[in-house]
Amino acid sequence: MAKRYHSSSNFFFLLSGENPELAVFEFESVLSTLDVQIDIEISPDNRIIDFHFIDPFSKDSALDVVISIIKRTTMAHFCCENLFQVSFSATLPASFEKLTSIFQSTSIRDLTPDLSFSVITKRIGEPVGLFKKQEITQDFSAFLGSKIQEFNFRKVVDLENPDEKFIAILSKHGVWFGKFIFQSLRNEVRLRTSHKRPFFHPSSMNPILQRTMVNLAALKPGEWLLDPFCGTGGALIESSRLGIQSVGVEIDRRMIWGAGQNLVRDHDFNEKTHLIFGDATKLCFKTNSFSAIVTDPPYGTAASTQGLDLIELLKKTFKELYSLLKPGSRVVFAVPSDLDIEDRVAEILKATYKIFFHYVHRSLTRKILVFILQ
Ligand SMILES: C[S@@+](CC[C@H](N)C(=O)[O-])C[C@H]1O[C@@H](n2cnc3c(N)ncnc32)[C@H](O)[C@@H]1O
């Protein structure tokens, strides 16, 4: 069993198990927008990210960075300050005592004495060995609580309204234990469903996926994004909320009116968002105007391709848009998983690409394509 000790400026994030590879790539894309040197380690199941600041950082600045990441990503659940971590390379330890033998020497001794606390344990992935027991989460929380009190006898447990929350994650790859810092805004984004906007259309994409796609474009606030098939404005709303400047193009007059309604009624509307009534295959912008394209092209019965075959429409669009993109830009879009388009677009954009499959319902799995230009 390998043990690792981290200093208090290190953190861990729990990622969603829904689509772990996409979650990791979203996380890495968001990290690449920060001007901070960070080293990350990803657990073998892609569920936990260990996060280490390379440069010396004050605790407050470190917290600001960590919170900005968790607020932006859609596929991370929460982040914690890492108090201890045990990795299992081969076999699991047989008892709690073995798991927590490192307690004696870690920062658990130095917790704020007068703050009340609670401990929650989460079991992730396939339960194995010791973790197969159903009751393990309660037992382990109680065990950790008693250990905390052993070293910090003034700390009182308060399960209802604790001053500090501690979280233990049990997985077959290890145990992570930390002080909870911030919950992701995923549920808040989910609540802003497109049905609640002033203008709704069945082709609207859900805000979580829309925001994930904007994050995959790895844009910094102030950079420019283009959505050539903007529909009711989902990508523009999410980018606007992140301080990204954007242009949406739409060929259907009713949709562009609706997108305008949705944007101006969004309370985080940023005035650097523009709508153009036009055709994605015939645009007129200066070369190198944009740092990314994020879009949800028309397919299925809800959104019209204006009579064109979808593959033809996409080829025509990306030939038109290629020169508008800066070197190194990303192009992110979603299509049904059986549409064979990626190699043709990669050739047009002279780009490499990644594919992530996203289950929508029984009869629709989408693939999210991320092209990275040279
Ligand atoms: C799937 S919808 C976009 C949905 C959008 N992401 C949202 O959340 O509302 C695709 C949109 O592309 C528009 N469209 C189709 N052909 C177009 C073209 N040549 N130029 C611009 N927009 C076009 C359709 O009118 C439709 O509104």
Short mmCIF file of C-alpha atoms and ligand atoms in Angstrom, two decimals:
data_model
loop_
_atom_site.label_atom_id
_atom_site.label_comp_id
_atom_site.label_asym_id
_atom_site.label_seq_id
_atom_site.Cartn_x
_atom_site.Cartn_y
_atom_site.Cartn_z
CA MET A 1 0.00 0.00 0.00
CA ALA A 2 1.53 3.32 -1.07
CA LYS A 3 1.00 6.33 1.18
CA ARG A 4 1.23 9.93 0.16
CA TYR A 5 1.12 13.06 2.23
CA HIS A 6 0.17 16.41 0.85
CA SER A 7 0.62 19.84 2.29
CA SER A 8 -2.41 21.96 3.05
CA SER A 9 -2.20 23.88 -0.24
CA ASN A 10 -3.38 20.79 -2.10
CA PHE A 11 -6.88 19.89 -3.04
CA PHE A 12 -8.94 17.17 -4.64
CA PHE A 13 -12.01 17.29 -6.86
CA LEU A 14 -14.62 14.56 -7.24
CA LEU A 15 -15.79 14.25 -10.84
CA SER A 16 -19.14 12.97 -12.04
CA GLY A 17 -19.30 9.26 -12.86
CA GLU A 18 -21.73 9.88 -15.72
CA ASN A 19 -19.02 10.29 -18.36
CA PRO A 20 -15.64 10.31 -16.56
CA GLU A 21 -13.48 10.84 -19.66
CA LEU A 22 -15.51 13.85 -20.69
CA ALA A 23 -15.38 15.12 -17.10
CA VAL A 24 -11.57 14.91 -17.08
CA PHE A 25 -11.26 16.66 -20.44
CA GLU A 26 -13.64 19.41 -19.32
CA PHE A 27 -11.55 19.86 -16.18
CA GLU A 28 -8.27 20.00 -18.13
CA SER A 29 -9.81 22.46 -20.60
CA VAL A 30 -10.89 24.79 -17.79
CA LEU A 31 -7.45 24.50 -16.18
CA SER A 32 -5.81 25.52 -19.44
CA THR A 33 -7.63 28.87 -19.24
CA LEU A 34 -5.92 29.79 -15.95
CA ASP A 35 -2.64 31.61 -15.69
CA VAL A 36 -1.48 29.45 -12.80
CA GLN A 37 0.99 26.59 -12.75
CA ILE A 38 -0.79 23.51 -11.51
CA ASP A 39 0.08 19.87 -11.44
CA ILE A 40 -2.76 17.34 -11.45
CA GLU A 41 -2.94 13.62 -10.89
CA ILE A 42 -5.97 11.73 -12.13
CA SER A 43 -7.13 8.55 -10.39
CA PRO A 44 -7.20 5.44 -12.65
CA ASP A 45 -11.04 5.51 -12.77
CA ASN A 46 -11.02 9.20 -13.84
CA ARG A 47 -13.13 10.15 -10.79
CA ILE A 48 -10.72 12.07 -8.57
CA ILE A 49 -8.32 14.82 -9.48
CA ASP A 50 -5.48 15.61 -7.09
CA PHE A 51 -4.50 19.18 -7.51
CA HIS A 52 -1.15 20.69 -6.52
CA PHE A 53 -0.05 24.28 -6.92
CA ILE A 54 3.45 24.38 -8.35
CA ASP A 55 4.18 28.01 -7.48
CA PRO A 56 4.06 29.11 -3.86
CA PHE A 57 0.56 30.40 -3.29
CA SER A 58 -1.15 32.02 -0.35
CA LYS A 59 -3.99 29.92 1.04
CA ASP A 60 -6.55 32.59 0.04
CA SER A 61 -5.34 32.83 -3.56
CA ALA A 62 -5.27 29.04 -3.81
CA LEU A 63 -8.87 28.91 -2.59
CA ASP A 64 -9.90 31.56 -5.14
CA VAL A 65 -8.45 29.47 -7.97
CA VAL A 66 -10.02 26.24 -6.75
CA ILE A 67 -13.44 27.85 -6.29
CA SER A 68 -13.28 29.49 -9.74
CA ILE A 69 -12.73 26.04 -11.27
CA ILE A 70 -15.54 24.32 -9.41
CA LYS A 71 -17.91 27.19 -10.25
CA ARG A 72 -17.14 26.88 -13.94
CA THR A 73 -17.06 23.12 -14.57
CA THR A 74 -20.28 21.16 -14.94
CA MET A 75 -18.86 17.71 -14.40
CA ALA A 76 -17.08 18.11 -11.08
CA HIS A 77 -19.22 17.59 -7.98
CA PHE A 78 -17.18 19.35 -5.30
CA CYS A 79 -13.68 20.16 -4.12
CA CYS A 80 -11.96 19.59 -0.81
CA GLU A 81 -8.74 20.62 0.82
CA ASN A 82 -6.78 17.40 1.01
CA LEU A 83 -6.06 16.30 4.57
CA PHE A 84 -4.88 12.82 3.80
CA GLN A 85 -4.85 10.38 0.98
CA VAL A 86 -4.01 6.71 0.79
CA SER A 87 -3.57 5.13 -2.64
CA PHE A 88 -3.95 1.40 -3.14
CA SER A 89 -1.81 0.04 -5.88
CA ALA A 90 -2.68 -3.63 -5.39
CA THR A 91 -4.67 -4.88 -2.40
CA LEU A 92 -6.97 -2.96 -0.12
CA PRO A 93 -6.05 -2.65 3.53
CA ALA A 94 -8.20 -4.94 5.66
CA SER A 95 -9.31 -2.48 8.35
CA PHE A 96 -10.17 1.15 9.07
CA GLU A 97 -7.20 1.31 11.45
CA LYS A 98 -4.80 0.45 8.67
CA LEU A 99 -6.47 2.95 6.37
CA THR A 100 -6.12 5.73 8.87
CA SER A 101 -2.82 4.87 10.50
CA ILE A 102 -1.42 8.02 8.90
CA PHE A 103 -3.75 10.17 11.03
CA GLN A 104 -1.11 10.58 13.71
CA SER A 105 1.19 12.53 11.44
CA THR A 106 -1.12 14.64 9.31
CA SER A 107 -2.80 18.00 9.52
CA ILE A 108 -5.83 16.43 11.17
CA ARG A 109 -4.11 17.39 14.43
CA ASP A 110 -4.30 21.07 13.52
CA LEU A 111 -8.00 21.56 12.87
CA THR A 112 -9.69 24.66 14.23
CA PRO A 113 -10.59 23.54 17.75
CA ASP A 114 -13.83 25.43 18.36
CA LEU A 115 -15.69 24.77 15.12
CA SER A 116 -18.39 22.11 15.02
CA PHE A 117 -18.05 19.49 12.29
CA SER A 118 -19.59 16.61 10.41
CA VAL A 119 -18.08 13.78 8.38
CA ILE A 120 -19.66 12.29 5.28
CA THR A 121 -18.31 9.23 3.51
CA LYS A 122 -18.98 8.53 -0.17
CA ARG A 123 -18.27 5.24 -1.80
CA ILE A 124 -17.58 5.48 -5.54
CA GLY A 125 -17.21 2.89 -8.28
CA GLU A 126 -17.28 -0.86 -7.79
CA PRO A 127 -17.17 -1.70 -4.08
CA VAL A 128 -14.42 -4.22 -3.34
CA GLY A 129 -13.07 -5.97 -0.22
CA LEU A 130 -13.72 -3.99 2.95
CA PHE A 131 -15.88 -1.52 0.99
CA LYS A 132 -18.48 -4.11 0.01
CA LYS A 133 -20.27 -3.69 3.34
CA GLN A 134 -23.40 -1.55 2.93
CA GLU A 135 -22.91 0.15 6.30
CA ILE A 136 -19.33 1.14 5.55
CA THR A 137 -20.16 4.76 4.83
CA GLN A 138 -21.77 5.36 8.24
CA ASP A 139 -19.17 3.27 10.05
CA PHE A 140 -16.28 5.02 8.38
CA SER A 141 -17.76 8.49 9.03
CA ALA A 142 -18.20 7.62 12.71
CA PHE A 143 -14.67 6.22 12.88
CA LEU A 144 -13.18 9.35 11.29
CA GLY A 145 -15.28 11.58 13.56
CA SER A 146 -13.94 9.80 16.64
CA LYS A 147 -10.36 10.12 15.33
CA ILE A 148 -10.84 13.85 14.78
CA GLN A 149 -12.11 14.23 18.33
CA GLU A 150 -9.21 12.16 19.69
CA PHE A 151 -6.78 14.85 18.51
CA ASN A 152 -9.14 17.82 18.79
CA PHE A 153 -11.14 17.11 21.93
CA ARG A 154 -12.94 20.50 21.84
CA LYS A 155 -14.51 19.83 18.45
CA VAL A 156 -18.21 18.98 18.61
CA VAL A 157 -20.13 16.94 16.05
CA ASP A 158 -23.08 18.72 14.45
CA LEU A 159 -24.67 16.74 11.65
CA GLU A 160 -27.40 19.31 10.94
CA ASN A 161 -25.53 22.55 10.66
CA PRO A 162 -21.78 22.03 11.03
CA ASP A 163 -19.24 24.85 10.78
CA GLU A 164 -16.93 22.52 8.88
CA LYS A 165 -17.72 19.52 6.73
CA PHE A 166 -15.24 16.73 6.13
CA ILE A 167 -15.65 14.28 3.29
CA ALA A 168 -14.08 10.86 2.85
CA ILE A 169 -14.17 9.17 -0.52
CA LEU A 170 -13.70 5.43 -0.67
CA SER A 171 -12.81 3.85 -3.96
CA LYS A 172 -10.91 0.76 -4.98
CA HIS A 173 -7.99 3.04 -5.84
CA GLY A 174 -7.69 4.69 -2.46
CA VAL A 175 -9.15 6.87 0.25
CA TRP A 176 -9.27 10.62 0.04
CA PHE A 177 -10.15 12.65 3.10
CA GLY A 178 -10.55 16.38 3.08
CA LYS A 179 -12.24 19.51 4.30
CA PHE A 180 -15.14 20.38 2.02
CA ILE A 181 -14.67 23.71 0.24
CA PHE A 182 -17.27 24.21 -2.46
CA GLN A 183 -20.07 22.37 -4.23
CA SER A 184 -20.32 22.72 -8.02
CA LEU A 185 -23.09 24.89 -9.46
CA ARG A 186 -24.22 21.94 -11.59
CA ASN A 187 -27.63 21.77 -9.92
CA GLU A 188 -28.08 25.50 -10.29
CA VAL A 189 -27.25 25.25 -14.02
CA ARG A 190 -29.62 22.30 -14.34
CA LEU A 191 -32.45 24.35 -12.77
CA ARG A 192 -32.04 26.99 -15.45
CA THR A 193 -33.62 24.53 -17.90
CA SER A 194 -34.31 25.89 -21.36
CA HIS A 195 -38.07 25.40 -20.70
CA LYS A 196 -37.92 28.26 -18.20
CA ARG A 197 -36.50 30.78 -20.66
CA PRO A 198 -38.78 33.41 -22.21
CA PHE A 199 -38.44 31.64 -25.59
CA PHE A 200 -38.33 27.87 -25.78
CA HIS A 201 -37.95 25.60 -28.81
CA PRO A 202 -37.73 21.76 -28.74
CA SER A 203 -34.31 21.94 -30.42
CA SER A 204 -32.82 23.84 -27.43
CA MET A 205 -29.91 22.06 -25.83
CA ASN A 206 -29.90 21.54 -22.06
CA PRO A 207 -27.82 24.18 -20.25
CA ILE A 208 -25.48 21.66 -18.56
CA LEU A 209 -24.36 20.11 -21.84
CA GLN A 210 -24.23 23.53 -23.44
CA ARG A 211 -21.95 24.81 -20.68
CA THR A 212 -19.79 21.68 -20.84
CA MET A 213 -19.32 22.32 -24.56
CA VAL A 214 -18.38 25.94 -23.95
CA ASN A 215 -15.84 24.74 -21.35
CA LEU A 216 -14.37 22.25 -23.83
CA ALA A 217 -13.54 25.23 -26.04
CA ALA A 218 -11.08 26.37 -23.31
CA LEU A 219 -11.73 30.09 -23.70
CA LYS A 220 -10.58 32.74 -21.28
CA PRO A 221 -12.95 35.55 -20.32
CA GLY A 222 -12.74 38.24 -23.02
CA GLU A 223 -11.97 35.84 -25.89
CA TRP A 224 -14.42 35.51 -28.80
CA LEU A 225 -16.66 32.52 -29.51
CA LEU A 226 -18.82 31.96 -32.60
CA ASP A 227 -21.98 29.84 -32.66
CA PRO A 228 -22.97 29.65 -36.35
CA PHE A 229 -26.23 27.74 -35.60
CA CYS A 230 -27.22 29.54 -32.43
CA GLY A 231 -30.92 28.63 -32.27
CA THR A 232 -32.42 29.95 -29.03
CA GLY A 233 -29.00 31.08 -27.76
CA GLY A 234 -27.99 28.33 -25.30
CA ALA A 235 -24.23 28.49 -26.01
CA LEU A 236 -24.30 32.30 -25.99
CA ILE A 237 -26.02 32.39 -22.59
CA GLU A 238 -23.46 30.06 -21.02
CA SER A 239 -20.48 31.84 -22.54
CA SER A 240 -21.91 35.21 -21.58
CA ARG A 241 -22.13 34.00 -17.97
CA LEU A 242 -18.43 33.10 -18.13
CA GLY A 243 -17.43 36.54 -19.42
CA ILE A 244 -16.68 35.19 -22.91
CA GLN A 245 -17.62 37.46 -25.84
CA SER A 246 -19.73 35.79 -28.48
CA VAL A 247 -21.49 36.05 -31.82
CA GLY A 248 -24.49 33.88 -32.66
CA VAL A 249 -25.69 33.37 -36.24
CA GLU A 250 -29.14 32.01 -37.06
CA ILE A 251 -31.03 31.63 -40.33
CA ASP A 252 -34.53 31.43 -38.85
CA ARG A 253 -35.99 34.85 -38.01
CA ARG A 254 -38.24 33.53 -35.24
CA MET A 255 -35.33 31.75 -33.55
CA ILE A 256 -33.10 34.80 -33.60
CA TRP A 257 -35.86 36.89 -32.08
CA GLY A 258 -36.23 34.22 -29.39
CA ALA A 259 -32.48 34.10 -28.75
CA GLY A 260 -32.55 37.88 -28.25
CA GLN A 261 -35.36 37.54 -25.70
CA ASN A 262 -33.48 34.80 -23.86
CA LEU A 263 -30.24 36.77 -23.74
CA VAL A 264 -31.59 40.09 -22.51
CA ARG A 265 -33.71 38.40 -19.83
CA ASP A 266 -30.75 36.41 -18.49
CA HIS A 267 -29.59 38.27 -15.40
CA ASP A 268 -25.92 37.60 -16.13
CA PHE A 269 -26.21 38.88 -19.70
CA ASN A 270 -22.95 40.35 -20.90
CA GLU A 271 -23.20 43.09 -23.46
CA LYS A 272 -20.42 41.61 -25.57
CA THR A 273 -22.91 39.12 -27.05
CA HIS A 274 -24.11 39.71 -30.61
CA LEU A 275 -26.78 38.08 -32.76
CA ILE A 276 -26.71 38.00 -36.55
CA PHE A 277 -29.59 36.99 -38.76
CA GLY A 278 -27.73 35.11 -41.49
CA ASP A 279 -26.50 31.94 -43.09
CA ALA A 280 -23.59 30.04 -41.47
CA THR A 281 -22.31 29.08 -44.91
CA LYS A 282 -22.03 32.72 -46.04
CA LEU A 283 -20.43 34.80 -43.34
CA CYS A 284 -18.31 37.87 -43.57
CA PHE A 285 -15.86 38.42 -40.69
CA LYS A 286 -12.20 39.37 -40.61
CA THR A 287 -9.73 36.45 -40.59
CA ASN A 288 -8.60 35.33 -37.11
CA SER A 289 -11.66 36.91 -35.45
CA PHE A 290 -12.53 33.99 -33.17
CA SER A 291 -10.78 31.71 -30.70
CA ALA A 292 -13.45 29.00 -30.80
CA ILE A 293 -16.62 27.74 -32.40
CA VAL A 294 -19.15 26.02 -30.16
CA THR A 295 -22.31 24.91 -31.86
CA ASP A 296 -25.19 22.49 -32.02
CA PRO A 297 -25.97 22.07 -35.72
CA PRO A 298 -29.48 21.22 -36.91
CA TYR A 299 -30.49 17.54 -37.04
CA GLY A 300 -33.53 15.43 -36.22
CA THR A 301 -37.02 16.76 -36.69
CA ALA A 302 -36.83 19.76 -34.37
CA ALA A 303 -34.24 21.89 -36.19
CA SER A 304 -34.20 22.57 -39.91
CA THR A 305 -31.11 22.20 -42.11
CA GLN A 306 -32.90 24.42 -44.66
CA GLY A 307 -33.08 21.55 -47.14
CA LEU A 308 -29.34 20.68 -47.09
CA ASP A 309 -27.89 17.31 -46.23
CA LEU A 310 -26.28 17.69 -42.75
CA ILE A 311 -22.86 16.49 -43.88
CA GLU A 312 -22.91 18.93 -46.80
CA LEU A 313 -24.06 21.75 -44.51
CA LEU A 314 -21.24 21.07 -42.04
CA LYS A 315 -18.57 20.77 -44.73
CA LYS A 316 -19.71 24.03 -46.33
CA THR A 317 -19.89 25.79 -42.96
CA PHE A 318 -16.44 24.75 -41.76
CA LYS A 319 -14.83 25.60 -45.12
CA GLU A 320 -16.33 29.07 -44.71
CA LEU A 321 -15.35 29.44 -41.05
CA TYR A 322 -11.82 28.02 -41.09
CA SER A 323 -10.15 31.33 -41.95
CA LEU A 324 -12.03 33.14 -39.17
CA LEU A 325 -10.35 31.02 -36.51
CA LYS A 326 -7.08 31.88 -34.80
CA PRO A 327 -4.31 29.25 -34.76
CA GLY A 328 -4.82 26.82 -31.87
CA SER A 329 -8.57 27.48 -31.74
CA ARG A 330 -11.02 24.77 -30.78
CA VAL A 331 -14.20 23.78 -32.59
CA VAL A 332 -16.77 21.93 -30.48
CA PHE A 333 -20.05 20.55 -31.74
CA ALA A 334 -22.47 17.69 -31.16
CA VAL A 335 -24.02 15.38 -33.75
CA PRO A 336 -25.85 12.04 -33.62
CA SER A 337 -23.34 9.27 -32.91
CA ASP A 338 -23.90 7.55 -36.27
CA LEU A 339 -22.99 10.59 -38.36
CA ASP A 340 -19.60 9.95 -39.91
CA ILE A 341 -18.25 13.49 -40.10
CA GLU A 342 -15.16 13.84 -37.93
CA ASP A 343 -12.46 12.93 -40.48
CA ARG A 344 -13.91 15.24 -43.10
CA VAL A 345 -14.10 18.17 -40.68
CA ALA A 346 -10.60 17.42 -39.35
CA GLU A 347 -9.30 17.63 -42.90
CA ILE A 348 -11.03 20.95 -43.55
CA LEU A 349 -9.84 22.45 -40.26
CA LYS A 350 -6.38 20.81 -40.39
CA ALA A 351 -7.05 19.74 -36.84
CA THR A 352 -6.74 16.81 -34.47
CA TYR A 353 -9.87 15.77 -32.64
CA LYS A 354 -11.37 13.97 -29.66
CA ILE A 355 -14.75 12.23 -29.48
CA PHE A 356 -16.97 11.81 -26.42
CA PHE A 357 -20.22 9.86 -26.54
CA HIS A 358 -23.14 11.34 -24.66
CA TYR A 359 -26.29 9.29 -24.04
CA VAL A 360 -29.42 11.44 -24.38
CA HIS A 361 -32.25 8.87 -24.46
CA ARG A 362 -32.95 5.39 -25.84
CA SER A 363 -33.04 6.51 -29.45
CA LEU A 364 -30.37 9.23 -29.33
CA THR A 365 -26.71 9.10 -28.36
CA ARG A 366 -24.78 12.15 -29.40
CA LYS A 367 -21.11 12.43 -29.99
CA ILE A 368 -19.39 15.57 -28.89
CA LEU A 369 -16.50 16.39 -31.18
CA VAL A 370 -13.65 18.64 -30.12
CA PHE A 371 -11.26 19.75 -32.88
CA ILE A 372 -8.00 21.40 -31.95
CA LEU A 373 -6.51 23.47 -34.76
CA GLN A 374 -2.77 23.74 -35.39
C1 LIG B 1 -30.14 22.46 -33.01
S1 LIG B 1 -30.56 24.12 -33.30
C2 LIG B 1 -29.53 25.00 -32.18
C3 LIG B 1 -30.01 24.89 -30.77
C4 LIG B 1 -29.30 25.78 -29.83
N1 LIG B 1 -28.04 25.20 -29.36
C5 LIG B 1 -30.20 26.11 -28.65
O1 LIG B 1 -29.83 25.79 -27.49
O2 LIG B 1 -31.27 26.62 -28.90
C6 LIG B 1 -29.83 24.47 -34.85
C7 LIG B 1 -30.22 25.79 -35.46
O3 LIG B 1 -29.51 25.99 -36.69
C8 LIG B 1 -30.30 26.83 -37.53
N2 LIG B 1 -29.78 26.75 -38.90
C9 LIG B 1 -30.00 25.79 -39.85
N3 LIG B 1 -29.30 26.08 -40.97
C10 LIG B 1 -28.64 27.23 -40.74
C11 LIG B 1 -27.73 28.02 -41.51
N4 LIG B 1 -27.37 27.67 -42.75
N5 LIG B 1 -27.22 29.13 -40.94
C12 LIG B 1 -27.54 29.49 -39.68
N6 LIG B 1 -28.41 28.80 -38.91
C13 LIG B 1 -28.94 27.69 -39.44
C14 LIG B 1 -31.70 26.25 -37.32
O4 LIG B 1 -32.67 27.23 -37.68
C15 LIG B 1 -31.69 25.92 -35.83
O5 LIG B 1 -32.24 26.96 -35.07
#
